[in-house]
XYZ file of C-alpha atoms in Angstrom:
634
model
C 19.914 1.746 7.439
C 16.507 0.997 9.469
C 15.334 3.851 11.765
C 12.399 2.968 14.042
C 10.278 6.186 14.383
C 10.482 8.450 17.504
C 6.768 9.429 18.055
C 6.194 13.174 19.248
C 5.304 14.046 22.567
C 2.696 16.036 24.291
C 4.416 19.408 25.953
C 3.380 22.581 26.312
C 4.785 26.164 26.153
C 4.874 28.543 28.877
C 1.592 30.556 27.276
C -0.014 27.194 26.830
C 0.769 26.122 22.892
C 1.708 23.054 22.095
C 5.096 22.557 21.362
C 8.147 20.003 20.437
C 10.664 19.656 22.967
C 12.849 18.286 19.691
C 13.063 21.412 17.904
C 12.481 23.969 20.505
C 9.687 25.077 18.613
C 5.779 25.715 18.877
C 3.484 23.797 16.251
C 1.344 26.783 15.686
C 0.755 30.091 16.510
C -0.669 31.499 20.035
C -3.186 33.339 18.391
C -5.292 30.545 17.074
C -4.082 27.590 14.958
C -7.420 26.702 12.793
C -7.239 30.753 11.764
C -3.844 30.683 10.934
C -3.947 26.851 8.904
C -6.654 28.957 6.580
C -5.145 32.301 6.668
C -1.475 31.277 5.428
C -2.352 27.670 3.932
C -5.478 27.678 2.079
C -5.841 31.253 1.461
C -1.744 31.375 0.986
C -2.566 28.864 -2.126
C -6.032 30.608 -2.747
C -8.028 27.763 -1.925
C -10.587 26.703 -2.314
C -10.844 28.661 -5.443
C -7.889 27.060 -6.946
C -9.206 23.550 -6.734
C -13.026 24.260 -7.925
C -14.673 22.171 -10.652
C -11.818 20.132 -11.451
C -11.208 16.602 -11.687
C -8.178 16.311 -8.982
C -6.446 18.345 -6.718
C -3.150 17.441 -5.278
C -1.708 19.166 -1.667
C 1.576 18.735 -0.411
C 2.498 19.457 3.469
C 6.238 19.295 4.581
C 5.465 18.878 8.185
C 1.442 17.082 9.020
C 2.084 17.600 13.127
C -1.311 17.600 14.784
C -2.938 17.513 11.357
C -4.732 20.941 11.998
C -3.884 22.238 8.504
C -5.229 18.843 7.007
C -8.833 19.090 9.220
C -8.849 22.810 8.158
C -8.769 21.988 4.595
C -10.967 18.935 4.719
C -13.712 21.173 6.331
C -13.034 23.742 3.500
C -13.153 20.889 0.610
C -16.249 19.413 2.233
C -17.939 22.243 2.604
C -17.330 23.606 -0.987
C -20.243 22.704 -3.734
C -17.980 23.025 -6.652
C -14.823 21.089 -4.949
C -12.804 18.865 -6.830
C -13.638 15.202 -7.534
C -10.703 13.969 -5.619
C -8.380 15.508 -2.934
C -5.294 13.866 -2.597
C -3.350 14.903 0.376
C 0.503 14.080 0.901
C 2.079 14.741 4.463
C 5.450 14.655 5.644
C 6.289 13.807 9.444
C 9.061 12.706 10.664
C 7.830 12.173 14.576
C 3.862 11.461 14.064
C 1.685 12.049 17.417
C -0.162 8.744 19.124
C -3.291 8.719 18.601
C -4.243 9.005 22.047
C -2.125 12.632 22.482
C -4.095 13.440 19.362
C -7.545 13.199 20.890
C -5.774 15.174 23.425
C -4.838 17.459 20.914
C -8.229 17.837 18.845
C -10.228 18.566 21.627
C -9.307 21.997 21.347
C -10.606 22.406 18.078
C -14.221 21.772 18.940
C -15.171 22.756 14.792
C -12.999 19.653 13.376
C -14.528 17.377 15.529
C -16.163 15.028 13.435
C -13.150 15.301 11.062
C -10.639 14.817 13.460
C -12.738 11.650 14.868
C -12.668 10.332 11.667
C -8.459 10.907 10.934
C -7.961 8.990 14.622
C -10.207 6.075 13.837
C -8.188 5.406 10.572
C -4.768 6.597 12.433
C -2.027 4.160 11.034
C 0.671 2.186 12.929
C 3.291 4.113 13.736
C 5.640 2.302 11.547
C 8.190 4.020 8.780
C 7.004 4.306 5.368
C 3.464 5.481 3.080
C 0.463 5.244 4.502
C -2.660 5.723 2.242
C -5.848 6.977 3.933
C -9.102 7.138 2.554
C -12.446 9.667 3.315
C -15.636 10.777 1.802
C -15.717 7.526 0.803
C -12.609 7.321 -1.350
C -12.757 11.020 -2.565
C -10.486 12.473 0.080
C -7.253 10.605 -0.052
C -4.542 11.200 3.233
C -1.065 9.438 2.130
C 1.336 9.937 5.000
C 4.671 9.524 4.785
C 6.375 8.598 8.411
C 10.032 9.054 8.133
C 12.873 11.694 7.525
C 11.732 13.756 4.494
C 15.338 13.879 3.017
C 15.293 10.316 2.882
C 11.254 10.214 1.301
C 10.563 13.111 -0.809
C 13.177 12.025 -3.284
C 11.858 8.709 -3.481
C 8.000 10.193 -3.827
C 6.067 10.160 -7.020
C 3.569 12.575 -7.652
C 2.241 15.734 -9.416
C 1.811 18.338 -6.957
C -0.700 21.549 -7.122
C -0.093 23.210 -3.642
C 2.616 23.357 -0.987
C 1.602 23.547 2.826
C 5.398 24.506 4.082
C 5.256 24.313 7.555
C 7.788 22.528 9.490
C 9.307 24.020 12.547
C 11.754 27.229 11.488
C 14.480 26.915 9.725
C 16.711 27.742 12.654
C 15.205 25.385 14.617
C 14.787 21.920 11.595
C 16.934 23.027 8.895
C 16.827 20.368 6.804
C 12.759 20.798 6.055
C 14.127 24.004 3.984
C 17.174 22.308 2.647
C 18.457 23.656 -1.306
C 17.880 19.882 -1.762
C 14.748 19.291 -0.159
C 13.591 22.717 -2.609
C 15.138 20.756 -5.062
C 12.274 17.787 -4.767
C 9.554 20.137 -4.420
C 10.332 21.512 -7.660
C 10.553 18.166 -9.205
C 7.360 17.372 -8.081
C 5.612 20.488 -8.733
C 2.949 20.582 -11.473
C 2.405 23.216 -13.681
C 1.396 26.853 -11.855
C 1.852 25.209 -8.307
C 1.492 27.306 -5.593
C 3.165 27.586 -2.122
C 2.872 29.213 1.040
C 4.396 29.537 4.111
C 4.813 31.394 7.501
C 8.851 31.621 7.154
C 10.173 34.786 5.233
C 13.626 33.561 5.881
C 15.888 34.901 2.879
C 18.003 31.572 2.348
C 14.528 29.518 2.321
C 13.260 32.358 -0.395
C 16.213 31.657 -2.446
C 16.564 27.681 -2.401
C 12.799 28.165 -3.642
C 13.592 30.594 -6.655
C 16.659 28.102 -7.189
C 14.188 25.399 -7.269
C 11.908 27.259 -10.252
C 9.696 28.915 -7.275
C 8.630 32.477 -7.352
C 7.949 33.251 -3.986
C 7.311 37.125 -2.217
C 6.294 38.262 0.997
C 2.342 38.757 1.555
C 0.277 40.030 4.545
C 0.998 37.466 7.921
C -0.965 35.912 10.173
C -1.561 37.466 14.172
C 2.023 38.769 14.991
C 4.011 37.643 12.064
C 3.623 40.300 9.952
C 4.782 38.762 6.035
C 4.702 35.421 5.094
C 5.616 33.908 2.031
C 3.274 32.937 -1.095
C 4.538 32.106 -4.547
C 4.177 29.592 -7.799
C 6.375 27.089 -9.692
C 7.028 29.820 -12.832
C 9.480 27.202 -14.959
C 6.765 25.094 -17.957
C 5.630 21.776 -17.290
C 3.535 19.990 -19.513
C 0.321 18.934 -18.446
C -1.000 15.460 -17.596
C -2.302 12.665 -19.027
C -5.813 11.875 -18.787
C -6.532 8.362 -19.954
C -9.400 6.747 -21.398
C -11.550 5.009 -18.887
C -11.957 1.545 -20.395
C -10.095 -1.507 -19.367
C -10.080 -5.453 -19.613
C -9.051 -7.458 -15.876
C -8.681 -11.147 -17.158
C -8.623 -13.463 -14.097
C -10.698 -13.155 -11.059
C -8.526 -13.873 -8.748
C -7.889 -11.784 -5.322
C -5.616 -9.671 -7.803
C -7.890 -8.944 -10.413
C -11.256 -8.202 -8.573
C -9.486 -5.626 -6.262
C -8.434 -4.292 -8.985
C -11.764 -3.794 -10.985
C -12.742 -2.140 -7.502
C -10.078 0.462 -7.760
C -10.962 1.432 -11.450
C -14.298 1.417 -10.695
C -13.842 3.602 -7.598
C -12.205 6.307 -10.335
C -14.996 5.751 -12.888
C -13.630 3.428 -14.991
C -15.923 1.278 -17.213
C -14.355 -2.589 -16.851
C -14.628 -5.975 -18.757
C -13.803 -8.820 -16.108
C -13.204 -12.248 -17.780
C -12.584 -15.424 -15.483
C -12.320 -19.522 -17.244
C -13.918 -20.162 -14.110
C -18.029 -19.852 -13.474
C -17.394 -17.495 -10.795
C -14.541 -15.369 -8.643
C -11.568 -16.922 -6.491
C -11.933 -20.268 -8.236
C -8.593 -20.799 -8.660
C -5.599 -20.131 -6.184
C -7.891 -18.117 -4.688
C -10.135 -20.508 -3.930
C -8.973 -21.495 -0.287
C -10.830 -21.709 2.281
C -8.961 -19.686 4.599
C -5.312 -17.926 4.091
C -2.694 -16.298 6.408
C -2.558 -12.468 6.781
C 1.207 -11.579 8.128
C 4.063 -9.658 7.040
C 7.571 -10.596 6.840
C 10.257 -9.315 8.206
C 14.040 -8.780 8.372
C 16.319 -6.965 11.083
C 18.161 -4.375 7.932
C 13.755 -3.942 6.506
C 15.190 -4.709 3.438
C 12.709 -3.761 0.695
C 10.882 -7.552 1.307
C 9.902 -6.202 4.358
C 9.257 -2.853 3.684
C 6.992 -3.675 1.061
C 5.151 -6.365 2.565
C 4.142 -3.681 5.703
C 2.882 -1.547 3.806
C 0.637 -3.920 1.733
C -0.296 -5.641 4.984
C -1.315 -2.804 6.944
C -2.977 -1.159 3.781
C -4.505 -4.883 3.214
C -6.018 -4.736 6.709
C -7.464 -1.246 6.686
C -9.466 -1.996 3.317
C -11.006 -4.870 4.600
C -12.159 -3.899 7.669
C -14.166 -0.912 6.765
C -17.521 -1.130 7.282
C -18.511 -1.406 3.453
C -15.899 -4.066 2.981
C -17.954 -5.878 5.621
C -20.797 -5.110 4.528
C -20.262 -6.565 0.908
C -19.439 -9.817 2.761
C -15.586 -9.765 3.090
C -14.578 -12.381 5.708
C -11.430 -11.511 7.886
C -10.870 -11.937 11.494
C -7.822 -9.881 12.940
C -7.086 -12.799 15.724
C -3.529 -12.761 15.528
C -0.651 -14.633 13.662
C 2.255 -16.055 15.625
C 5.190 -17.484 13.847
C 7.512 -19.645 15.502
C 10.764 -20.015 15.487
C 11.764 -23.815 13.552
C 15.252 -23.732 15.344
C 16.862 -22.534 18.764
C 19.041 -20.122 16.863
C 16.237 -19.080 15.025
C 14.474 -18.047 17.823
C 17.441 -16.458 19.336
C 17.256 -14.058 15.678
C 13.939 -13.575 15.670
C 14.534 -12.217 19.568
C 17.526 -9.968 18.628
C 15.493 -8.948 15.275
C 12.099 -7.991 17.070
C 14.756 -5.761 20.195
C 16.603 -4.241 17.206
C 13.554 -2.451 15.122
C 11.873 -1.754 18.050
C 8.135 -1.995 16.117
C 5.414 -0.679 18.211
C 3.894 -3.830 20.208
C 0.334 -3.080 18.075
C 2.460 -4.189 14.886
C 5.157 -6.888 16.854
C 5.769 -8.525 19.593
C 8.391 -11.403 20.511
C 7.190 -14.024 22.474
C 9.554 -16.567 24.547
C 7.931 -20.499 24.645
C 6.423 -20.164 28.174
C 5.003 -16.794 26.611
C 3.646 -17.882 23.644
C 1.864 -20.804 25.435
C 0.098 -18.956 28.022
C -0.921 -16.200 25.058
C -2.100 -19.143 23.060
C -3.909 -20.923 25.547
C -2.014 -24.387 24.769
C 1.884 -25.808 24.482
C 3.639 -23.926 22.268
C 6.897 -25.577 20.089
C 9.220 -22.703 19.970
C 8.879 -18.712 20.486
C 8.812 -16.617 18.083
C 6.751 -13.336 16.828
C 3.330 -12.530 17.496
C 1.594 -10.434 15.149
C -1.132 -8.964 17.078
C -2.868 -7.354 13.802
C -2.428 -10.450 11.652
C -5.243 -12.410 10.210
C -7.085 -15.230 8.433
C -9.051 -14.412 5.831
C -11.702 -16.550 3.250
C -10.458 -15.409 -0.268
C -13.844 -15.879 -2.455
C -15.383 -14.019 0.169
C -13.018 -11.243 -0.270
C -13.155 -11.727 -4.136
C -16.782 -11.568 -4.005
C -16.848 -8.471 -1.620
C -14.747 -6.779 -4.347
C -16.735 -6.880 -7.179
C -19.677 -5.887 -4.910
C -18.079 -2.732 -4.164
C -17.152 -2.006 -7.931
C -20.736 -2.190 -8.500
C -22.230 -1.942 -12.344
C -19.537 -0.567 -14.059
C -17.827 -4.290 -14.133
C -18.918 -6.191 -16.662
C -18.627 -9.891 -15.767
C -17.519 -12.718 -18.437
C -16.928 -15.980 -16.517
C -17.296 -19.605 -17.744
C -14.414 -17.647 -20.623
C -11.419 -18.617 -21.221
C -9.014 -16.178 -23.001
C -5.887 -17.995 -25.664
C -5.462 -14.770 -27.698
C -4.280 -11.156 -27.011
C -3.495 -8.702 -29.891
C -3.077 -4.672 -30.088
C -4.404 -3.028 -32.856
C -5.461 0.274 -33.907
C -4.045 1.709 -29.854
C -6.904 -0.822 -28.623
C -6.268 -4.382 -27.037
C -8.538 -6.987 -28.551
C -9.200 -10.546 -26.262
C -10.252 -13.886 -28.128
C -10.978 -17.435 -27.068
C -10.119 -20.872 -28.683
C -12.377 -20.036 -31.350
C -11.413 -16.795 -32.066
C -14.438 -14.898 -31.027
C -13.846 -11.373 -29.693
C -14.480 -11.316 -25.992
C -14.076 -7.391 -24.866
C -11.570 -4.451 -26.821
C -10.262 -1.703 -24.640
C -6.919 0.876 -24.694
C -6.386 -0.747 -21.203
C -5.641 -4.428 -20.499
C -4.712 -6.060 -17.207
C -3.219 -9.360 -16.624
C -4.266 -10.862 -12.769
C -4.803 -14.252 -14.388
C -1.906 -15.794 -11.918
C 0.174 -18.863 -12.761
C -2.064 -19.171 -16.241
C -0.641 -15.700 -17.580
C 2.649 -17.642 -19.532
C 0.135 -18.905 -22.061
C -0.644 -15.387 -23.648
C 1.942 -15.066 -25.609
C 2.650 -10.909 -24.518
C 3.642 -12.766 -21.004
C 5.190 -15.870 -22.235
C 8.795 -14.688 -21.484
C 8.105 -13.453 -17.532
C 9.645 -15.809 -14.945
C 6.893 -17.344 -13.811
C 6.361 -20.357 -12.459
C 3.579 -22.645 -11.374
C 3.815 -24.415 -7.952
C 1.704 -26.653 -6.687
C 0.174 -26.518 -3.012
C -2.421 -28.716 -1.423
C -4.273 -27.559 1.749
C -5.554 -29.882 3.821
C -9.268 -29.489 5.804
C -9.392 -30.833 9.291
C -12.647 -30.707 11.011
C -13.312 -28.576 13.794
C -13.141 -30.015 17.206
C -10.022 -32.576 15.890
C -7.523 -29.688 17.215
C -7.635 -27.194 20.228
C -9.075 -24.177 20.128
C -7.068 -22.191 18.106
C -6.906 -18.373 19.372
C -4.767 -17.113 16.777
C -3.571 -18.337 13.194
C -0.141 -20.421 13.809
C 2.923 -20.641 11.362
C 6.287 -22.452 11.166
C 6.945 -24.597 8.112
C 3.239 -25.306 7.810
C 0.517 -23.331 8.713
C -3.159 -23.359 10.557
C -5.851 -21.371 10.820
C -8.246 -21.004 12.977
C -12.104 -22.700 12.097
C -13.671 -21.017 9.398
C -17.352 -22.684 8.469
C -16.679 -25.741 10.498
C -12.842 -26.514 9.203
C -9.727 -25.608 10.221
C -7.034 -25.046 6.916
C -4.006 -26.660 7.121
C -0.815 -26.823 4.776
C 0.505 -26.176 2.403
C 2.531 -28.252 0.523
C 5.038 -27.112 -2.312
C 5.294 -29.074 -5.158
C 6.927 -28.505 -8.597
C 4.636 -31.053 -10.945
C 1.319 -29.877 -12.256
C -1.501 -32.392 -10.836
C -4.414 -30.739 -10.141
C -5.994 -34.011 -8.194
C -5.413 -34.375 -4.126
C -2.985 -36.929 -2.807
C -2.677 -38.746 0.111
C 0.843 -38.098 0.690
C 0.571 -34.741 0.684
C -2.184 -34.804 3.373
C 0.228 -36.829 5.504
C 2.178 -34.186 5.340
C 0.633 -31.745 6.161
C 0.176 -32.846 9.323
C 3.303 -33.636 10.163
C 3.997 -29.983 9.917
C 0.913 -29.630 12.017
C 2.451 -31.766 14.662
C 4.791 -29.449 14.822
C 2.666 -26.369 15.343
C 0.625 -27.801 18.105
C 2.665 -30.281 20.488
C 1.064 -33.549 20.844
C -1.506 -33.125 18.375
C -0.670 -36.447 16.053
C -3.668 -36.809 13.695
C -3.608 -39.748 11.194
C -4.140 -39.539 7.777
C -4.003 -43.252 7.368
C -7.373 -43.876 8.980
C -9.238 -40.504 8.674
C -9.578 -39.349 5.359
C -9.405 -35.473 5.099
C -11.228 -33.027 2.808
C -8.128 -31.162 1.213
C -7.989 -28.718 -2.496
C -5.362 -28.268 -5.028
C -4.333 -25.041 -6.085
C -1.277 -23.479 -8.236
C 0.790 -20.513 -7.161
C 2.197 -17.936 -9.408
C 6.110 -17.678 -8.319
C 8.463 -15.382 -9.044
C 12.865 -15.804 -9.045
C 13.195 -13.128 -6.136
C 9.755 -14.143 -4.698
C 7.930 -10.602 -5.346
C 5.134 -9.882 -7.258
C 4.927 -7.943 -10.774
C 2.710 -4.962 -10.413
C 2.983 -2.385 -13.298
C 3.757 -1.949 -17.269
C 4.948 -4.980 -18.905
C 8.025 -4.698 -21.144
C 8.379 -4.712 -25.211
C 10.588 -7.618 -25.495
C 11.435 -6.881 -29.401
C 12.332 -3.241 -28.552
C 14.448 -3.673 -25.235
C 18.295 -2.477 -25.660
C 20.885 -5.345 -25.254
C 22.793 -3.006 -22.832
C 23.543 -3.713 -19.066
C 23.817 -0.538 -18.487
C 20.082 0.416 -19.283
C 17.551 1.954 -16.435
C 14.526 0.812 -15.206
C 12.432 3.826 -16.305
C 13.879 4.046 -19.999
C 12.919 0.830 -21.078
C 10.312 0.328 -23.676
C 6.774 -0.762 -22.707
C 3.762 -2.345 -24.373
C 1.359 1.011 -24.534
C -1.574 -0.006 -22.519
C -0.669 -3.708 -21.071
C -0.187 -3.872 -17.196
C 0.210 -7.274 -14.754
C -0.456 -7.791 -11.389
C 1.196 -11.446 -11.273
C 3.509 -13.532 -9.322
C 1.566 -12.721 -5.499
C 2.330 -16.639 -4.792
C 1.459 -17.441 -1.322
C 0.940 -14.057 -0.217
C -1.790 -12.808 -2.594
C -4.303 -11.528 0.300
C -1.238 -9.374 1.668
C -0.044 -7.737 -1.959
C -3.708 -7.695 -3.447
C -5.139 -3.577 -2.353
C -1.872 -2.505 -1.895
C -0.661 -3.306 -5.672
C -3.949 -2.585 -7.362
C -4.177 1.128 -5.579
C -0.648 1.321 -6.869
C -1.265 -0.098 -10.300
C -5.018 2.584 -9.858
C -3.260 5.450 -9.345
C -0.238 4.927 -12.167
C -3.244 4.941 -14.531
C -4.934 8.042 -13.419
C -1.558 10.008 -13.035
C -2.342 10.446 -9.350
C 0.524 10.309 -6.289
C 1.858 6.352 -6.371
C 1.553 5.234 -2.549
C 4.923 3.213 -2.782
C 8.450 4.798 -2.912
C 10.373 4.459 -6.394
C 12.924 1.985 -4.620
C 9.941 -0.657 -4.070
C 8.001 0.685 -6.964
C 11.769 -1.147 -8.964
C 11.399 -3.853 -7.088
C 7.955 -4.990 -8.299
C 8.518 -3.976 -11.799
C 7.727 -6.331 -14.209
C 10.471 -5.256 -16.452
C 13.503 -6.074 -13.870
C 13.511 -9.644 -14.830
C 14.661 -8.772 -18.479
C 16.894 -6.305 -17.329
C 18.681 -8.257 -15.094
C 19.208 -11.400 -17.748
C 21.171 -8.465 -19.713
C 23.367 -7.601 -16.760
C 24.300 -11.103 -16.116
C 25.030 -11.576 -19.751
C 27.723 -9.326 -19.675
C-alpha cells in the first residue's frame, strides 16, 4: 500500500532545541548536539579507530533527522589520515526535513558548514524509497532510505560494521526498538559490529541480546548519565573480496556506466564493442527521453523506475559528468493524456500519491498550454525534473570518467564465451582470444541471444526508427513532449522524433515509418502537419532489447543445466554461472535504468550495501524468467 512521505517540521522546545511535534520528542540533547553525535556515536562505536586502514567501513543510523550525527562523522572520516577507503553510510528516516528547514537547521553548527552545504546541494526528492549519495568524490557514500523502517530494513541488503541507534525514545517511537526491528539489525550485522545508543531502556537491552547483541551501560553524555554500547557476539563469516578484473562486452549506455563504476572501485576492465566506437548501436540516438513511469498502487514498475531516474539525474549532472562532456538538459517532460478518461486517471493518480510538485505535477489542457507556450492536445503530467539527453555523449562521458583502467577493444566482435580454469575466456569468428577475466559482463543489448550462455533469456529484438526534423519546422519546444510518440527538444540543429515499434529486423530507414512518425507528432503539437511525402527527413534505425514483463535484467545469470525442475524453488537458491552477470533488456528506457543498475550490479560485486530493496532487486533478476516457465509448467 503506497504512503506518500510526511516531511518533518521545524518546531522548537521551550529551552530552544529542536524538536518533533510527532513524537513529542527533542532530536538531540540541550547540551550540545555535535558533542553528543561524537561522544555516544563515534566514540560509542570507537571510531575512528575502528574504521582505520581498511578497505570499507559500513555505518548504520536508525533515525538520520537533521543529519548531525552523519556531518559529525564525515568531519571525523575526513579529517582522519589513515580512514578507510570507502565510507558507506545507511540512514533510516521516516519524516526527512526540506531542505530549506535544513539550512535552517545547519546554521547552528557553524563547524559542519562546508559539509552540511555539500549534503543540501545533493538533498534528494522527498519521495519514498533508497537514495544513494555520493562525496569525496565517490569515497563517502550517503544511501538514505525515506520510509517506515519496519517496512525497509527487512527488505535492505547490506553488511553492517556500526549502529548509530538514535530514533526518538522508545516511549515516544516504539517501533524504532521493536524485537523485530532488533531482529534485522542482527541480520545485517557483520562480524564484531558495534552499537551505541543514548537509550538504556531494559526491553530495548534485551530485544538486542535476543538479536545476538551484547550491549551494557557506559558513561552518558551531559545529563544522561549511562548509555548503551555493545557488539554483535554470535560468528559470522567474513566477506568476500573479489578479484578486480572484468570483461564489459557492448558499449552501449549499459556497459560504459558500468566500466565507470568498476573503475571508480579499482577495478582493472576489458571493454569490447563490434562497433568503432561507444553508443553505436541503440544507443546511438540523437536525443532520448528522461521520465519515469508511474502507477497510482507504485507498483514495483514505478518504484523502480524513480529511483533509477532520480539516481540517473543526479549522476549526470555533477560537475565532472559535465565536464567529461555528458549532454542532458533537465527542461521538463510532459506526458499527455491519449484519451479523456485517461486524463481523468492520470488526474486522480497524480491527487492520490501526492508527489512533491519538484518530482510531479498534473496539468489540465488550458494548463499545459500556457506552461508550454503553445496548444496543447490533452493534459496530463508534467515532470518538472525530466530530461532529454544525447546518449554517445553520455557513453563517451562514461568512459572518460573511468579513465585508464578501461581497456578499449572496438571494431571486435565477440561469437564465443567459455569458462575455464574459474576464468572467462572471449573469442571472435576466428577464434582468437580477445580478453580472460574471473568477471564477465554482458551490456551487449538485443545482440546478447547469440552467446550461447544467454541464448535461452527472453529477449527480444524490436525495431524503432527515429525520425530527424530540422529545427525551425516545429515551435519552440520548452520541454520534451510524450503521448504515443515522442519529441524532443533541438539538440545540434534537429529535433528527434518517434519512435516506431516494429517486430522485423531491417536495419535500413523506411519511408513509412517516417510518415508515421509524424502522425504521432501531429498529435503532440496541434496543427503541426508536416509531410513526409515532399520533405525527405534524416531518420536512424536502431534495435531494442525487450523483455516479457518489460524490465531490465541486472544481476547473476542462471545455470540452465543445474536449475531444479521445481515450482516451488526461490529466487536466491538457484544456481548461477560463477562470475557471469547481464545488464540487458533496458529497451526504450536505457538512459533511465543505466547508473542506477550498474551501481547496483558495482556494489553486488564488491559485497557493499545494494541501493535497491530485495523486492525490486527480484524483479530485475535475470533468473525470474526460468523460474517462472517452471511455475507455469505445473
Amino acid at each position: 500500500m503506497y504512503e506518500a512521505l510526511r516531511p518533518a517540521r521545524l518546531a522548537y522546545s521551550e529551552a530552544g532545541v529542536l524538536y518533533s511535534e510527532l513524537y513529542g520528542d527533542v532530536y538531540h540533547s540541550a547540551e550540545g548536539g555535535p558533542a553528543q553525535a561524537r561522544h555516544v556515536f563515534l566514540r560509542g562505536n570507537r571510531l575512528p579507530e575502528r574504521w582505520q586502514d581498511k578497505d570499507r567501513f559500513v555505518i548504520l543510523e536508525t533515525g538520520f533527522g537533521t543529519g548531525l550525527n552523519f556531518l559529525a562523522t564525515w568531519a571525523a572520516w575526513q579529517d582522519d589520515p589513515r580512514a578507510c577507503q570507502r565510507l558507506h553510510y545507511l540512514a533510516l528516516e521516516k519524516h526527512p526535513f526540506s531542505v530549506d528547514d535544513l539550512a535552517t537547521i545547519h546554521a547552528a553548527w557553524p563547524e559542519f558548514a562546508d559539509v552540511g552545504a555539500q549534503l543540501r546541494a545533493a538533498w534528494p526528492t522527498l519521495v519514498p524509497g533508497m537514495h544513494r549519495l555520493e562525496f569525496a568524490g565517490g569515497r563517502l557514500v550517503l544511501t538514505l532510505l525515506f520510509g517506515d523502517a519496519a517496512s525497509l530494513l527487512p527488505r535492505l541488503q547490506a553488511g553492517v560494521d556500526a549502529y548509530y541507534l538514535d530514533g526518538f525514545a522508545p516511549a515516544q517511537n516504539p517501533g524504532l526498538w521493536s524485537p523485530a526491528l532488533c531482529e534485522q539489525l542482527g541480520r545485517l550485522a557483520n562480524r564484531g559490529a558495534s552499537l551505541a545508543t543514548w537509550s538504556v531502556s531494559v526491553p530495548v537491552r534485551q530485544h538486542l541480546h535476543a538479536a545476538g547483541f551484547r550491549a551494557d551501560p557506559s558513561p552518558g553524555f551531559g545529563r544522561k548519565k549511562e548509555m548503551l554500547v555493545g557488539r554483535y557476539v554470535q560468528d559470522r563469516p567474513a566477506p568476500h573480496r573479489p578479484e578486480r578484473r572484468a570483461i564489459v562486452i557492448g558499449a552501449g549506455v549499459a556497459g560504459t556506466t558500468c566500466c565507470e563504476r568498476l573503475a571508480g572501485r579499482g577495478w582493472q576492465v576489458t571493454l569490447i564493442e563490434r562497433r568503432n566506437g561507444p553508443g553505436m548501436e541503440a544507443s546511438g540516438n540523437l536525443a532520448g527521453i528522461v521520465m519515469p513511469l508511474l502507477a497510482r498502487d507504485d507498483n514495483i514498475a514505478a518504484r523502480l523506475s524513480r529511483a533509477a531516474y532520480l539516481h540517473g539525474l543526479r549522476f549526470w549532472q555533477r560537475p565532472e559528468a559535465r565536464a567529461a562532456g555528458a549532454r542532458l538538459a533537465a527542461c521538463g517532460v510532459m506526458q499527455f493524456a491519449r484519451t479523456p478518461e485517461q486524463d481523468a486517471h492520470m488526474r486522480r493518480t497524480a491527487e492520490a500519491l501526492a508527489l512533491p510538485q519538484a518530482f510531479l505535477r498534473y496539468l489540465d489542457r488550458d494548463e499545459a498550454a500556457n506552461w508550454l507556450g503553445h496548444a496543447a492536445p490533452a493534459g496530463g503530467w508534467l515532470f518538472p525534473q525530466g530530461a532529454w539527453a544525447n546518449p554517445p555523449s553520455l557513453c563517451r562521458a562514461a568512459l572518460d570518467l573511468a579513465g585508464d583502467r578501461v581497456q578499449r577493444l572496438f571494431d571486435r566482435s565477440v561469437a564465443r564465451i567459455e569458462q575455464s580454469g574459474g576464468a572467462w575466456r572471449v573469442f571472435d569468428a576466428d577464434g582468437v582470444g580477445l580478453a580472460e577475466a574471473p568477471t564477465l559482463i554482458l551490456a551487449s543489448g538485443a545482440e546478447v541471444t547469440r552467446l550461447e550462455p544467454a541464448a535461452r533469456l527472453p529477449i527480444q529484438r524490436v525495431r524503432g526508427q527515429v525520425t530527424l526534423v530540422p529545427e525551425g519546422r516545429l515551435p519552440s519546444l520548452r520541454a520534451a513532449l510524450c503521448r504515443d510518440g515522442y519529441a524532443a527538444p533541438a539538440v545540434d540543429g534537429l529535433h528527434a522524433v518517434g519512435a516506431s515499434y516494429d517486430l522485423d529486423a531491417d536495419p535500413l530507414p523506411r519511408a513509412e515509418c517516417d510518415a508515421a512518425n509524424l502522425h504521432r507528432l501531429s498529435g503532440l503539437l496541434p496543427g503541426c502537419e508536416l509531410d513526409s511525402e515532399s520533405t525527405r527527413y534524416a531518420s536512424r534505425v536502431g534495435f531494442r532489447p525487450v523483455l516479457p514483463d518489460r524490465l531490465p535484467i541486472a544481476g547473476a545469470l542462471p545455470d540452465w543445466p543445474r536449475l531444479p525442475d521445481s515450482a516451488a524453488a526461490r529466487l536466491r537458491d538457484l544456481p548461477r554461472q560463477a562470475g557471469l552477470y547481464g545488464l540487458l533488456g533496458y529497451a526504450s528506457r536505457g538512459l533511465v535504468w543505466a547508473n542506477l543498475l550498474a551501481e547496483m550490479l558495482v556494489s553486488q560485486l564488491e559485497g557493499e550495501p545494494l541501493p535497491l530493496e530485495t523486492d525490486l532487486l527480484d524483479a530485475i533478476d535475470p533468473a525470474r524468467f526460468p523460474l517462472r516457465e517452471r511455475r507455469k509448467r505445473r
